[in-house]
Structures are given as C-alpha cells and as structure tokens.
Amino acid sequence: MKSKGGSRTLSKFITICGLGPLDRMIIEHVAGAISSRCGLRYKISSRMDSLRYAFDEKRDQYNSKLILKRFTELSHNSLKFLAITQVDLFVPILKYVFGLAQVGGQCAIISTYRLRPQFYDQEPNQDLLMDRIGKTALHELGHSLGLTHCRDRHCVMYSSTNIADTDFKRSNFCSTCYELFRWQLENCGIQIKPVGAPPEKFTATWVEKMMMLPASGRKCRYMITGEIGRKICPNVYECGTCSFDRMMQQRLQSEPLPVETPTQVAGFEMADGFYYHEGHTWARPEYGDRVRVGLDDFAQKLLGKLSQIEMPNIGHELKQGQTGFAVKRNGETARVLSPIDGIVSRVNDKLLDHPELMNSSPYEDGWFAIIEPTKLRKNLKDLYYGEEAHTFTGDERERLFSMANDDLNIAADGGVSVGAPPES
C-alpha cells in the first residue's frame, strides 16, 4: 500500500460530544447516522459547557475556528472527534457555517442553529431537522477523513452554501466519495461493509448488457453518470461519432475543478488532493464516479515543450501501469502510463491543437482524459498521496540528479528544475 496513516495508535471509533445545552435525541440521531451510513462505532462523550472564549460580540456569533483550534489542542484517543452545538457559528470570511472540519484532521464541529426550520420562519419539523443534522454531520466527518467537496448535488459531500442545498442532497455519499471514504478508513485499519448497492457504471461490461436490450431501453451514458435526465442512445454506443456526445464533451470538459496554489516540492509543483502514479501521472476523483487524469509537473518539465498528444478513443479500456497515452517532442515519442483502471469517457480535445497546455497547466487545463474507474479503491492503494507523494517526488529528484551526474559523486542543496533543454 503506497498511502499509509500515521504511526499514532487511536481507538477505532468516533467520539461525539455536545457543546452546551443540547437535546440528547440529536446526539443519538447523529450517532445512529454514523453507524448506519458509515458502519462506524461511536462513543458519546460528556457534555462540555463553556464556549465564551469563542464568542464575538460584534457579530453575536461564535467563531468556529477558535472552537476547532481548542479541540485540536486537547488529547483525543478516538479516530475522529465530532462536536455538536446549538449556537450560531461563523468563520471570519463567511457570514455563517453549518459546520467546520479539519480536512484530513481529527476534529469537526456542526451547529443546529441554522438547520432549524424556525430560523427560516417555518413551522417546527423534527424530521426535517434531524435529516439536516445527519447530513451535516456526515459531511464534516467526510472532510475529517480527507474528502473534499463533491460536484454531485446529490452527494452528501456537496458544498451547502444555503439550506436549500442541504435539503436537496441525499444523506449518503456518491459512489466515488464512498470509495474514497472506505479507502481512508482502511488506511486507519478499519474495514467497513459497503452500504447499499453501487450505482451503475459506464463500463465495457455494462455496454454489453445494454446492447442485449431493445433499442428503446439503451440508456445514454450521460444519463448513467447523472448529467442529464432520460435519454436513449441512438448510436449503439459509438460515442466518437455522436453529435450529442461532442456537444456534451464541449460543455463538460471545460469544467475541471479549480486547483489551489500548488505546493513546491524539490523544485516541482504538486497539487494537493491528487493521487500520483510512479509513472508520473496523476488521478483526481471527481463527482459522478469519474476520475480525471493527467501528467504531473515532474514529467512535463523532464519532457519539455510538447508538440503532439496521442489520445485513446472514447470507450477504450485502460489498465493501471500500462500505456494509456503518448506525447511527442522533436519527433520522439514517450509512452505515458495510466494511473488507474477504467474506461475512457472523455478526452481533452484542446490538447490536440494546444499540446503546450500540458506544460503550462498540467493540473488544470492540461488534463488528459476522464475515466470511469473499474477498480478505484484497489488502484488508490498503489498511488502516492499527501506526504508520501511529496517524499516520492523528492526521491525521484535525487535519483534524476544522480543519473545526470553519475560521473561524479556529488550532491546539491537548493535549486529548482530548469526543465528540458530547448528545442534545437
């Protein structure tokens, strides 16, 4: 397994704690949601009362960052610590928050204050309140396990900017987020059973099954992945010749998730939240059971300015660690390994006319393709993530330096990569 948790030994349960006066029923409901939706054990801790240190008189609210910081300073023996309060929370850059968590950390907090129907001048509704609380708790727990916001509006990891978003989404993870959730727990030594049946996937096997149906029953692949409502495939799944597919490609391929400022590691840029293959490709799980893949900064700097990109056809099956793409420079071809197993559902057509995008924006505009994964959780175990990805890149940099200077036994301190030599 490439990605591993820390060495600290923690109990394999979630601690749930009430902050200030709180209906015991709320805590028990959250505990039930964690148990039934995630298959995790829980422990209800003694109530903590004073939050005066976090009260902001000017805003008449409680600073959730201060509360979270206080909890991170305490010693917790549990896997995760979830606090629940009924006071109104905020962070300095937002008017309010329903909850807050350390992404990949140990602590999270949620507030029931703005989840109450009464806050929106509606009649009290206990069922609706409990539904909102359960979703918010699962959302913040997901963040604490390293999950980021999902773009699937039905997924519990979708970002709720208002209460309507919370009401619209479901109280469970989409298939991609759930696979990531299980993978993160496995890194902590926790095995959980899948909850519910997995959704249909656009795979070669699935297409074979659909072709056995009458033409009126063959769903369009964009219906399968949730981007459109009902649509029947009129083209026997030859997506490359379908005008509707081209239109959807143009609409969807321009929507890569934004990437925060990359981290500099050994002179190379690395994007947080990405999984890295030892062949210097990356994979980024996205909503709708899809994974976007591309070439990392290490590889593009080593290869230099690219002149041509060779893409697989839509529907082509990729295997992790085997050739999936090819790039050309100065008439030379370099084979690029696929970071995951799956079926190609989209390719980045922009690269055909502008291969230099892979050099200028390897983690955003220069992505290769979008894959419908077939073995996502298994594949993630063989990819580098977080600090292990940083260590891997540092080691690769040292190996590259050693190969370039094998005539002298030297080492260097500092400096960044200058990239490949200019074209002759």
Coordinates of C-alpha atoms in Angstrom, one line a residue:
M1 CA 0.0 0.0 0.0
K2 CA 1.5 3.3 -1.1
S3 CA -0.5 5.6 1.2
K4 CA -0.5 4.9 4.9
G5 CA -1.8 6.6 8.0
G6 CA 0.4 7.9 10.8
S7 CA 2.1 5.8 13.4
R8 CA -0.1 7.0 16.3
T9 CA -2.5 4.3 17.6
L10 CA -6.1 5.5 18.0
S11 CA -9.2 3.7 19.1
K12 CA -11.4 2.8 16.1
F13 CA -14.5 4.8 17.0
I14 CA -15.9 8.3 16.6
T15 CA -16.4 10.4 19.7
I16 CA -19.5 12.6 19.7
C17 CA -19.7 15.4 22.1
G18 CA -22.4 18.0 22.9
L19 CA -21.3 21.6 23.5
G20 CA -23.6 23.5 25.8
P21 CA -27.3 22.6 26.3
L22 CA -28.4 20.1 23.6
D23 CA -31.2 17.7 23.2
R24 CA -29.9 14.2 23.8
M25 CA -32.0 13.0 20.9
I26 CA -29.8 15.0 18.5
I27 CA -26.6 13.3 19.6
E28 CA -28.2 9.9 19.4
H29 CA -29.5 10.6 15.9
V30 CA -26.0 11.7 14.7
A31 CA -24.6 8.5 16.3
G32 CA -27.2 6.4 14.5
A33 CA -26.4 8.1 11.2
I34 CA -22.7 7.4 11.6
S35 CA -23.4 3.8 12.5
S36 CA -25.9 3.1 9.8
R37 CA -24.5 5.1 6.9
C38 CA -20.8 4.5 7.6
G39 CA -20.7 1.3 9.6
L40 CA -18.5 3.0 12.2
R41 CA -18.6 2.6 16.0
Y42 CA -19.1 5.6 18.2
K43 CA -18.8 6.8 21.8
I44 CA -20.9 9.6 23.3
S45 CA -18.7 11.8 25.5
S46 CA -19.6 14.0 28.4
R47 CA -21.0 17.4 27.6
M48 CA -18.8 20.5 27.5
D49 CA -20.4 23.7 28.6
S50 CA -18.3 26.9 28.2
L51 CA -17.9 28.4 24.7
R52 CA -17.4 32.0 26.0
Y53 CA -13.8 32.1 24.6
A54 CA -15.2 31.9 21.1
F55 CA -18.0 34.5 21.3
D56 CA -17.6 37.5 19.1
E57 CA -19.7 40.4 20.4
K58 CA -19.6 42.4 17.2
R59 CA -21.1 39.5 15.2
D60 CA -23.2 38.0 18.0
Q61 CA -21.9 34.6 16.9
Y62 CA -19.3 32.0 17.9
N63 CA -16.0 31.7 16.0
S64 CA -15.9 28.1 14.9
K65 CA -12.2 28.2 14.0
L66 CA -11.4 29.1 17.7
I67 CA -13.5 26.2 18.9
L68 CA -11.9 23.8 16.4
K69 CA -8.4 25.0 17.4
R70 CA -9.3 24.4 21.1
F71 CA -10.3 20.9 20.4
T72 CA -7.2 20.1 18.3
E73 CA -5.1 21.1 21.3
L74 CA -6.9 18.5 23.5
S75 CA -5.8 14.9 23.6
H76 CA -8.3 12.6 21.8
N77 CA -7.9 8.8 21.8
S78 CA -10.7 8.3 19.2
L79 CA -10.3 8.1 15.5
K80 CA -12.3 11.3 15.0
F81 CA -14.0 13.8 17.4
L82 CA -17.3 15.4 16.4
A83 CA -18.8 18.2 18.4
I84 CA -22.4 19.4 18.2
T85 CA -23.7 22.8 19.4
Q86 CA -26.8 24.8 19.0
V87 CA -25.1 28.2 18.9
D88 CA -24.6 30.2 15.7
L89 CA -21.2 29.6 14.1
F90 CA -19.1 31.6 11.7
V91 CA -15.6 31.9 10.3
P92 CA -14.1 35.3 9.6
I93 CA -14.6 35.2 5.9
L94 CA -18.1 33.8 5.9
K95 CA -21.4 35.1 7.4
Y96 CA -22.1 31.7 8.9
V97 CA -21.3 28.0 8.7
F98 CA -23.3 24.9 9.3
G99 CA -20.1 23.1 10.3
L100 CA -16.4 23.1 10.1
A101 CA -13.7 20.4 10.0
Q102 CA -10.0 19.9 9.6
V103 CA -9.6 18.2 6.2
G104 CA -7.7 15.0 7.0
G105 CA -7.5 16.1 10.6
Q106 CA -9.2 14.7 13.8
C107 CA -11.8 17.3 14.8
A108 CA -15.1 18.6 13.4
I109 CA -18.0 20.7 14.7
I110 CA -21.5 21.2 13.5
S111 CA -24.3 23.7 14.6
T112 CA -28.0 23.1 14.7
Y113 CA -28.7 26.8 14.8
R114 CA -29.4 27.4 11.1
L115 CA -30.7 23.9 10.5
R116 CA -33.9 24.5 12.4
P117 CA -36.9 25.3 10.2
Q118 CA -37.9 28.0 12.7
F119 CA -34.8 30.0 11.6
Y120 CA -36.4 30.3 8.2
D121 CA -39.9 31.3 9.6
Q122 CA -41.2 27.8 9.1
E123 CA -43.2 25.6 11.4
P124 CA -41.0 23.3 13.6
N125 CA -40.4 20.0 11.9
Q126 CA -38.4 17.4 13.9
D127 CA -38.0 15.0 10.9
L128 CA -36.6 17.7 8.7
L129 CA -34.3 19.0 11.4
M130 CA -32.9 15.5 12.1
D131 CA -32.4 14.9 8.4
R132 CA -30.4 18.2 8.1
I133 CA -28.3 17.4 11.2
G134 CA -27.4 13.9 9.9
K135 CA -26.3 15.2 6.5
T136 CA -24.2 18.0 8.0
A137 CA -22.5 15.5 10.5
L138 CA -21.7 13.1 7.7
H139 CA -20.4 15.9 5.5
E140 CA -18.0 17.2 8.2
L141 CA -16.9 13.6 9.1
G142 CA -16.1 13.1 5.4
H143 CA -13.9 16.2 5.5
S144 CA -12.1 14.9 8.6
L145 CA -11.2 11.8 6.6
G146 CA -9.7 13.8 3.8
L147 CA -12.7 14.1 1.4
T148 CA -13.1 17.5 -0.4
H149 CA -16.3 19.0 -1.8
C150 CA -18.1 17.0 -4.4
R151 CA -19.8 18.5 -7.5
D152 CA -22.6 16.0 -7.5
R153 CA -25.5 17.9 -5.9
H154 CA -27.0 14.6 -4.6
C155 CA -23.8 13.6 -2.7
V156 CA -23.6 14.4 1.0
M157 CA -20.2 16.0 0.3
Y158 CA -21.7 18.7 -1.9
S159 CA -21.0 22.1 -0.5
S160 CA -24.1 23.7 1.1
T161 CA -24.0 27.4 0.6
N162 CA -27.6 27.6 1.8
I163 CA -30.2 25.4 3.5
A164 CA -31.8 24.5 0.1
D165 CA -28.5 22.8 -0.9
T166 CA -28.7 20.7 2.3
D167 CA -32.3 19.8 1.7
F168 CA -31.6 18.8 -2.0
K169 CA -28.7 16.5 -1.4
R170 CA -29.0 13.0 -0.1
S171 CA -27.8 11.6 3.2
N172 CA -25.2 9.3 1.7
F173 CA -22.0 9.6 -0.4
C174 CA -21.9 9.2 -4.2
S175 CA -20.0 6.1 -5.3
T176 CA -16.7 7.9 -5.8
C177 CA -16.8 9.7 -2.5
Y178 CA -17.8 6.4 -0.8
E179 CA -14.9 4.6 -2.3
L180 CA -12.5 7.3 -1.1
F181 CA -14.2 7.2 2.3
R182 CA -13.6 3.5 2.6
W183 CA -10.1 3.8 1.4
Q184 CA -9.3 6.4 4.0
L185 CA -10.7 4.2 6.7
E186 CA -8.7 1.2 5.5
N187 CA -5.6 3.4 6.0
C188 CA -6.7 3.7 9.6
G189 CA -7.0 -0.1 9.9
I190 CA -10.8 -0.1 9.7
Q191 CA -12.8 -2.3 7.3
I192 CA -16.4 -1.5 6.7
K193 CA -19.0 -3.2 4.6
P194 CA -20.4 -1.4 1.6
V195 CA -23.7 0.4 2.3
G196 CA -26.3 -0.1 -0.3
A197 CA -25.9 -1.3 -3.9
P198 CA -23.3 0.6 -6.0
P199 CA -24.7 2.7 -8.9
E200 CA -24.5 1.7 -12.5
K201 CA -21.2 2.5 -14.2
F202 CA -20.3 3.1 -17.8
T203 CA -18.0 0.1 -18.4
A204 CA -17.5 -2.2 -21.3
T205 CA -19.4 -4.9 -19.4
W206 CA -22.3 -2.6 -18.9
V207 CA -22.4 -1.7 -22.6
E208 CA -22.6 -5.4 -23.5
K209 CA -25.5 -5.8 -21.1
M210 CA -27.3 -2.7 -22.6
M211 CA -26.8 -4.0 -26.1
M212 CA -28.9 -7.0 -25.2
L213 CA -31.9 -4.8 -24.5
P214 CA -34.2 -3.4 -27.2
A215 CA -33.2 -0.1 -28.6
S216 CA -35.8 1.7 -26.5
G217 CA -34.1 0.6 -23.3
R218 CA -30.5 1.6 -24.0
K219 CA -29.6 4.5 -21.7
C220 CA -27.3 7.2 -22.9
R221 CA -24.0 7.2 -20.9
Y222 CA -24.7 10.8 -19.8
M223 CA -27.9 9.5 -18.2
I224 CA -25.9 6.8 -16.4
T225 CA -23.4 9.4 -14.9
G226 CA -26.2 11.8 -13.9
E227 CA -25.5 14.7 -16.2
I228 CA -28.9 14.6 -18.0
G229 CA -32.3 13.2 -17.4
R230 CA -33.8 10.5 -19.6
K231 CA -32.2 9.9 -23.0
I232 CA -31.9 6.8 -25.1
C233 CA -28.7 6.1 -27.0
P234 CA -29.5 6.2 -30.8
N235 CA -25.9 5.3 -31.8
V236 CA -25.2 1.8 -30.4
Y237 CA -22.7 3.4 -28.0
E238 CA -20.3 4.5 -30.8
C239 CA -19.8 7.8 -28.8
G240 CA -17.0 9.0 -31.1
T241 CA -19.4 9.6 -34.0
C242 CA -22.3 11.0 -31.9
S243 CA -23.1 14.8 -32.2
F244 CA -24.8 14.8 -28.8
D245 CA -21.6 13.4 -27.3
R246 CA -19.5 16.1 -28.9
M247 CA -21.8 18.7 -27.5
M248 CA -21.6 17.2 -24.0
Q249 CA -17.8 16.9 -24.3
Q250 CA -17.5 20.7 -25.1
R251 CA -19.7 21.6 -22.2
L252 CA -18.2 19.3 -19.6
Q253 CA -14.5 19.2 -20.5
S254 CA -14.2 22.9 -19.8
E255 CA -15.1 22.3 -16.1
P256 CA -12.1 20.9 -14.3
L257 CA -12.2 21.5 -10.6
P258 CA -10.1 24.5 -9.6
V259 CA -6.7 23.7 -8.1
E260 CA -5.4 25.6 -5.1
T261 CA -1.9 27.1 -5.4
P262 CA 0.3 24.0 -6.0
T263 CA 3.0 23.2 -3.4
Q264 CA 6.6 23.3 -4.4
V265 CA 8.4 20.0 -3.6
A266 CA 12.0 19.6 -4.6
G267 CA 11.6 22.2 -7.3
F268 CA 8.4 20.7 -8.8
E269 CA 4.8 21.7 -8.4
M270 CA 2.4 19.2 -6.7
A271 CA -1.3 19.7 -6.4
D272 CA -3.0 18.9 -3.1
G273 CA -5.8 16.3 -3.2
F274 CA -4.3 14.5 -6.2
Y275 CA -3.1 10.8 -6.3
Y276 CA 0.2 10.2 -8.1
H277 CA 1.4 7.2 -10.0
E278 CA 5.1 6.2 -10.1
G279 CA 5.0 6.7 -13.8
H280 CA 4.4 10.5 -13.1
T281 CA 0.8 10.6 -14.0
W282 CA -1.9 11.8 -11.6
A283 CA -5.5 10.9 -10.8
R284 CA -8.2 13.1 -9.3
P285 CA -11.5 11.6 -8.3
E286 CA -14.5 13.8 -9.2
Y287 CA -18.2 13.7 -8.9
G288 CA -20.4 11.2 -10.8
D289 CA -18.0 8.3 -10.3
R290 CA -15.3 9.8 -12.6
V291 CA -11.6 10.3 -12.3
R292 CA -9.7 13.0 -14.2
V293 CA -6.1 12.0 -15.2
G294 CA -3.1 13.8 -16.5
L295 CA 0.7 14.2 -16.5
D296 CA 2.5 15.6 -13.4
D297 CA 4.8 18.6 -13.3
F298 CA 7.9 16.4 -12.9
A299 CA 7.2 14.6 -16.2
Q300 CA 6.3 17.7 -18.2
K301 CA 9.5 19.5 -17.0
L302 CA 11.6 16.5 -17.9
L303 CA 10.0 16.1 -21.3
G304 CA 10.0 19.8 -22.2
K305 CA 7.7 21.6 -24.7
L306 CA 5.4 19.0 -26.2
S307 CA 4.4 19.1 -29.9
Q308 CA 1.8 16.4 -30.1
I309 CA -0.5 14.4 -27.8
E310 CA -1.9 11.0 -28.8
M311 CA -5.2 10.2 -27.1
P312 CA -7.1 6.9 -26.7
N313 CA -10.6 6.6 -28.2
I314 CA -13.7 7.1 -26.0
G315 CA -14.7 3.7 -24.7
H316 CA -11.1 2.4 -24.7
E317 CA -10.2 0.4 -21.6
L318 CA -7.1 1.5 -19.7
K319 CA -5.1 -0.6 -17.2
Q320 CA -3.1 0.8 -14.3
G321 CA 0.6 0.9 -15.0
Q322 CA 0.2 0.2 -18.7
T323 CA 0.5 2.6 -21.6
G324 CA -2.6 4.8 -21.9
F325 CA -1.4 7.9 -23.8
A326 CA 1.6 9.1 -25.8
V327 CA 3.3 12.5 -26.1
K328 CA 5.8 13.7 -28.7
R329 CA 8.7 16.2 -28.8
N330 CA 11.2 16.8 -31.5
G331 CA 9.9 13.7 -33.3
E332 CA 10.5 11.5 -30.3
T333 CA 7.6 9.6 -28.7
A334 CA 7.2 9.0 -25.0
R335 CA 4.6 6.5 -23.7
V336 CA 2.6 7.6 -20.7
L337 CA 1.3 5.1 -18.2
S338 CA -2.3 5.2 -17.0
P339 CA -2.7 5.8 -13.2
I340 CA -5.9 3.7 -12.9
D341 CA -8.0 1.0 -14.5
G342 CA -11.1 2.2 -16.3
I343 CA -13.0 3.2 -19.4
V344 CA -12.2 6.4 -21.2
S345 CA -15.4 8.5 -21.2
R346 CA -13.9 11.9 -22.3
V347 CA -10.7 13.2 -23.7
N348 CA -9.3 16.8 -23.6
D349 CA -9.7 17.8 -27.3
K350 CA -7.9 21.1 -26.5
L351 CA -4.6 19.2 -26.3
L352 CA -4.9 18.2 -29.9
D353 CA -4.4 21.8 -31.1
H354 CA -2.6 23.1 -28.0
P355 CA -0.4 20.4 -26.6
E356 CA 1.6 23.1 -24.8
L357 CA -1.3 23.3 -22.2
M358 CA 0.2 20.2 -20.7
N359 CA 3.3 22.2 -20.0
S360 CA 1.7 25.5 -18.8
S361 CA -1.1 24.0 -16.8
P362 CA -0.5 20.3 -16.0
Y363 CA -3.1 20.0 -13.2
E364 CA -5.9 22.1 -14.8
D365 CA -6.2 22.9 -18.5
G366 CA -3.7 20.2 -19.5
W367 CA -5.5 17.2 -18.2
F368 CA -5.5 14.1 -20.5
A369 CA -8.9 12.4 -20.0
I370 CA -11.8 11.5 -17.8
I371 CA -12.1 7.8 -16.8
E372 CA -14.9 5.8 -15.5
P373 CA -12.9 3.7 -12.9
T374 CA -13.4 0.0 -12.6
K375 CA -11.1 -0.7 -9.6
L376 CA -10.9 2.6 -7.9
R377 CA -10.3 1.6 -4.3
K378 CA -7.8 -1.1 -5.3
N379 CA -6.0 1.4 -7.6
L380 CA -5.7 4.1 -4.9
K381 CA -3.7 1.8 -2.7
D382 CA -1.0 1.7 -5.4
L383 CA -0.8 5.5 -5.7
Y384 CA 1.0 8.1 -3.7
Y385 CA -1.0 10.7 -1.8
G386 CA -0.2 13.7 0.5
E387 CA 3.2 13.5 2.3
E388 CA 4.0 10.2 0.7
A389 CA 3.6 11.8 -2.7
H390 CA 6.0 14.6 -1.7
T391 CA 8.5 12.1 -0.4
F392 CA 8.3 10.1 -3.7
T393 CA 8.9 13.3 -5.8
G394 CA 11.8 14.3 -3.6
D395 CA 13.3 10.8 -4.1
E396 CA 12.8 11.0 -7.8
R397 CA 14.5 14.3 -8.0
E398 CA 17.5 12.8 -6.2
R399 CA 17.5 9.8 -8.5
L400 CA 17.4 12.1 -11.5
F401 CA 20.2 14.2 -10.2
S402 CA 22.3 11.1 -9.5
M403 CA 21.7 9.8 -13.0
A404 CA 22.7 13.1 -14.6
N405 CA 25.9 13.3 -12.6
D406 CA 26.9 9.6 -12.4
D407 CA 30.5 10.6 -13.4
L408 CA 30.9 12.5 -10.1
N409 CA 29.8 11.6 -6.6
I410 CA 28.1 14.9 -5.8
A411 CA 25.0 16.2 -4.0
A412 CA 23.3 19.6 -4.2
D413 CA 21.3 21.7 -1.8
G414 CA 18.6 24.1 -3.2
G415 CA 17.7 24.9 -6.7
V416 CA 14.7 24.2 -8.9
S417 CA 14.4 22.2 -12.1
V418 CA 15.2 24.1 -15.3
G419 CA 13.2 21.7 -17.3
A420 CA 14.2 20.0 -20.6
P421 CA 16.8 21.7 -22.9
P422 CA 15.3 24.0 -25.6
E423 CA 14.4 22.5 -29.0
S424 CA 17.3 22.6 -31.4

